[in-house]
Short mmCIF file of C-alpha atoms and ligand atoms in Angstrom, two decimals:
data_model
loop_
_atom_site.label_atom_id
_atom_site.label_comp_id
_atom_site.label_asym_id
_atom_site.label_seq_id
_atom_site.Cartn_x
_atom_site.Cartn_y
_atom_site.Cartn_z
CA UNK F 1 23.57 -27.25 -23.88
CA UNK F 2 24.52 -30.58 -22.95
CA UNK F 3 23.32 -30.29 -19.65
CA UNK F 4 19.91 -29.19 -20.74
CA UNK F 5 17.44 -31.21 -18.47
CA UNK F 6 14.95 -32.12 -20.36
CA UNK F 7 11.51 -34.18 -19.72
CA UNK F 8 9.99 -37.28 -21.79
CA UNK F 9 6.03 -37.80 -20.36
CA UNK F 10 4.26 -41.24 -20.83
CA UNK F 11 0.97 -41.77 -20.38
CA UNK F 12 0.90 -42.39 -16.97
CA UNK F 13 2.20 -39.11 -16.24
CA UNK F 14 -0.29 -37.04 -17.50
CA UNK F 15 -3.17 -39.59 -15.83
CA UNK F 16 -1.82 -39.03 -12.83
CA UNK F 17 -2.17 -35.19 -12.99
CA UNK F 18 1.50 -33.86 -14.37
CA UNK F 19 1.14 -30.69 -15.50
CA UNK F 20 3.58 -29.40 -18.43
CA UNK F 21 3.24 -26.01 -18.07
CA UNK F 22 3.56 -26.23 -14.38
CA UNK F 23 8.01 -27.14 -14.72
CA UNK F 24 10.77 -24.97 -16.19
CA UNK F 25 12.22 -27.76 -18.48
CA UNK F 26 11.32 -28.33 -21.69
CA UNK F 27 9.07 -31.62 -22.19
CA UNK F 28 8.74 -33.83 -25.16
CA UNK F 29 6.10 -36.88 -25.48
CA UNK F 30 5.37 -39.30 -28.57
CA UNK F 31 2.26 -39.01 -31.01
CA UNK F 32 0.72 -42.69 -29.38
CA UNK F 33 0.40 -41.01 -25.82
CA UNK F 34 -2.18 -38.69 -27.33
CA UNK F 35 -3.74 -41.80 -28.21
CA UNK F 36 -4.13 -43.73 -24.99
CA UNK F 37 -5.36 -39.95 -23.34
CA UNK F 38 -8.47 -40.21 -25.71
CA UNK F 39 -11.07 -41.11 -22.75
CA UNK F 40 -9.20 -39.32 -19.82
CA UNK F 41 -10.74 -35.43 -20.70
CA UNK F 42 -8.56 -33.36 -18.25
CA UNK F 43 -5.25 -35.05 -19.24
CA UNK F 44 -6.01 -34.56 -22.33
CA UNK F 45 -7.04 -31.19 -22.52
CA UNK F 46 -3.44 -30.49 -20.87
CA UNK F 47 -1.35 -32.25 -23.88
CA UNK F 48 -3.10 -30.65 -26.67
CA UNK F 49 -2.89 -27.38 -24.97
CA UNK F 50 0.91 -28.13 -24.12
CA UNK F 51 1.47 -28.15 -27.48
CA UNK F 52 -0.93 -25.45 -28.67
CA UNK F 53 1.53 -22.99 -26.33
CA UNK F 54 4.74 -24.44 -27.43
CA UNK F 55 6.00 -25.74 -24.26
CA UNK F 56 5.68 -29.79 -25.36
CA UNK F 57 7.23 -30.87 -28.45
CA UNK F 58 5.43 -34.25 -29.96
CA UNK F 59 7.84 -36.25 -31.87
CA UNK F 60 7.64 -39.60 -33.54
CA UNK F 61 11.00 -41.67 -32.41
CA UNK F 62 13.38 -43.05 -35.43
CA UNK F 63 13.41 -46.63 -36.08
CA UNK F 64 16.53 -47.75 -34.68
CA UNK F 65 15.55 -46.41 -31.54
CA UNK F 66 12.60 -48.12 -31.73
CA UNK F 67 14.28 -51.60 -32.79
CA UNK F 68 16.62 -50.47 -29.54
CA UNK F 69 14.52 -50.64 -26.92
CA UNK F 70 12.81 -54.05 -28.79
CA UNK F 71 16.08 -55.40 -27.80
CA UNK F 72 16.56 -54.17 -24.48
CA UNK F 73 12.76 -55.17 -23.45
CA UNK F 74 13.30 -58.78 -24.61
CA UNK F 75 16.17 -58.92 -22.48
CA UNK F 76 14.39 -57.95 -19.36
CA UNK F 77 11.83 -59.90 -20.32
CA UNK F 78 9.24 -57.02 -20.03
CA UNK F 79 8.63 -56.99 -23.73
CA UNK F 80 5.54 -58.31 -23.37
CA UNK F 81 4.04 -55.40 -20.89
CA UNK F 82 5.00 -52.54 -23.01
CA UNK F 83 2.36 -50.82 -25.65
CA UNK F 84 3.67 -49.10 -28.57
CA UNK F 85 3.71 -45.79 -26.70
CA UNK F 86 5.34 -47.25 -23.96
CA UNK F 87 8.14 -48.45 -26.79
CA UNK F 88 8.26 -44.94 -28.27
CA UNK F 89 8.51 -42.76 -24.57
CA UNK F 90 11.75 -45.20 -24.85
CA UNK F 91 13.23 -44.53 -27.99
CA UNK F 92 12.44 -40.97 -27.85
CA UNK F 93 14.39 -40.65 -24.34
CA UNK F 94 17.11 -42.74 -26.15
CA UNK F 95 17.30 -40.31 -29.22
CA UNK F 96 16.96 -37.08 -26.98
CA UNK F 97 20.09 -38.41 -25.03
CA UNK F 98 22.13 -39.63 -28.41
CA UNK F 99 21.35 -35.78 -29.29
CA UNK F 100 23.17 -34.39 -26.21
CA UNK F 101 19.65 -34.04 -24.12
CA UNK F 102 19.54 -34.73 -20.52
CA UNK F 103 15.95 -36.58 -20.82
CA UNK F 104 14.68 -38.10 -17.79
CA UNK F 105 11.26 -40.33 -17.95
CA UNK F 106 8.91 -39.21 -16.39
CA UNK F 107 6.89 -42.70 -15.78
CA UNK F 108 4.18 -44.45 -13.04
CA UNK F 109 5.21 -47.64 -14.86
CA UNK F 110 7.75 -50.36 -13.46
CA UNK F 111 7.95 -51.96 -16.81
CA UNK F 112 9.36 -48.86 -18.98
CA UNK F 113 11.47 -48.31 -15.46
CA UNK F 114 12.52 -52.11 -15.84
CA UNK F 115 13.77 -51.30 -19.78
CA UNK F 116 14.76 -47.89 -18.70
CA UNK F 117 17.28 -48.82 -16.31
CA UNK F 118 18.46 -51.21 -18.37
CA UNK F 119 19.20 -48.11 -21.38
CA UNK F 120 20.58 -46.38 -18.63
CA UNK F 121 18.15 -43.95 -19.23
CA UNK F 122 17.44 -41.81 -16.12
CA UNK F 123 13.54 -41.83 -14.80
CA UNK F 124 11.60 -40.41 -12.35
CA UNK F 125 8.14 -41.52 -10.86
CA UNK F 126 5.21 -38.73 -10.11
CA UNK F 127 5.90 -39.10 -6.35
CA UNK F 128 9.61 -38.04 -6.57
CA UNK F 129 7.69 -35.07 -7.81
CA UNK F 130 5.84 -34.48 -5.29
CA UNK F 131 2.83 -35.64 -6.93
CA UNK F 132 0.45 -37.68 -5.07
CA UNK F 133 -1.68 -39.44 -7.10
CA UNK F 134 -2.92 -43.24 -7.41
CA UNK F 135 -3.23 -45.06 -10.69
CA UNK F 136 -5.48 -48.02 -11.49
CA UNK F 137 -4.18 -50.19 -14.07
CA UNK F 138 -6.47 -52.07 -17.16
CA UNK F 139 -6.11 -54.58 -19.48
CA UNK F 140 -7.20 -54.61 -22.61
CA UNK F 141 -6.86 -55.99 -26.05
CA UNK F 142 -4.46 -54.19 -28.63
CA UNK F 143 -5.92 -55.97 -31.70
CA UNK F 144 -9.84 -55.96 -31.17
CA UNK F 145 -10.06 -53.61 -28.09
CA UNK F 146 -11.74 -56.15 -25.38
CA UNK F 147 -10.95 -54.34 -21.84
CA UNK F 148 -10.74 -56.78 -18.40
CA UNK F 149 -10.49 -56.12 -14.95
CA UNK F 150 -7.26 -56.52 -13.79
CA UNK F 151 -7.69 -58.50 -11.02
CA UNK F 152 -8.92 -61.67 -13.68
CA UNK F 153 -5.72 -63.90 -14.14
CA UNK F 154 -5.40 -63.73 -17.75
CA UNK F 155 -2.90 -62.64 -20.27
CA UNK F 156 -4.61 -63.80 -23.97
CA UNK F 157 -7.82 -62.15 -25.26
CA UNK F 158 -10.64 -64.18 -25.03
CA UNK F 159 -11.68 -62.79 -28.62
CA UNK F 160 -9.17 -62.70 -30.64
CA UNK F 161 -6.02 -64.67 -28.82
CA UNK F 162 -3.98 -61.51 -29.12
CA UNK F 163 -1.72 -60.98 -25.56
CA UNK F 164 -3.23 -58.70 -23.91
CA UNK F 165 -1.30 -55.26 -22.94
CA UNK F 166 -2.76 -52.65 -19.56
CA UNK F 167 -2.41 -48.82 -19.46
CA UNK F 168 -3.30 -46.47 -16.84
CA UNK F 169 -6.68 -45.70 -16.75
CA UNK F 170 -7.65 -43.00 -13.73
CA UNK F 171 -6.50 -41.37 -10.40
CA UNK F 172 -7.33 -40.25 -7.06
CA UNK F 173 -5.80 -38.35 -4.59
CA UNK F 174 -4.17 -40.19 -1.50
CA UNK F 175 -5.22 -38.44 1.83
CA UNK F 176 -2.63 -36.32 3.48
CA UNK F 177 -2.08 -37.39 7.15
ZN1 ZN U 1 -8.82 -59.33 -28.80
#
């Protein structure tokens, strides 16, 4: 039972077109990714119906696992890049493995990779999948909800003053050769 693989899905997994039902392992994800899927309709429609059958579990991470990966993100100085489901995909992975789970992260993002590596917590991006998908990246504003382009230099909301966090936002398929 230890050796159970078992699969934690962030946000940018499902954007970029991961499938639950489509793997053999069982796959967990955090209440705050349902969240951040609210304007992306097909992703969407795949975690709510992921959990309708059974096959992904939704659990809200204990405390010292979040206050865990806290640490860790300070220390890699990536603290700053992570949203609260980003924290959460963390401590849930962390939690799954203190419970004798083999988790592994399934992630598009180099910042929960960043903190990841440093929980030695194992990962895996969409294209070690075999999934070929890009994501675009936006910023917006956790505390009054102000989105920018990306490609603006700026990290503080130009509301509110509030740093300003990005999430995955849609995908297209890359050409085959
Ligand atoms: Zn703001």
């Amino acid at each position: 039972m230890g050796e159970r693989r078992s699969l934690v899905l962030d946000t940018s997994a499902f954007i970029g077109g991961f499938d639950p039902s489509s793997v053999s392992e069982e796959t967990y994800s955090v209440p705050e990714v349902e969240k951040e899927l609210l304007e992306s309709f097909i992703p969407k429609l795949r975690f709510t119906t992921s959990v309708e059958s059974g096959k992904l579990k939704v659990i809200e991470p204990q405390q010292q696992y979040i206050n865990l990966v806290k640490k860790a993100s300070e220390e890699v100085g990536d603290a700053n890049l992570l949203s609260s489901a980003d924290i959460s995909i963390l401590a849930l992975a962390a939690q799954l493995k203190d419970k004798g789970h083999n988790p592994i992260i399934i992630t598009e993002d180099y910042s929960i990779q960043n903190v990841a590596e440093r929980l030695k917590l194992k990962f895996a991006s969409l294209t070690n999948l075999g999934i070929r998908y890009q994501l675009f990246w936006k910023q917006y504003c956790p505390a009054c909800g102000k989105e920018y382009q990306t490609d603006r230099e700026i990290t503080i909301c130009e509301n509110c003053g509030t740093e300003l966090k990005r999430k995955p936002v849609k995908r297209k398929p890359i050409k085959r050769d």
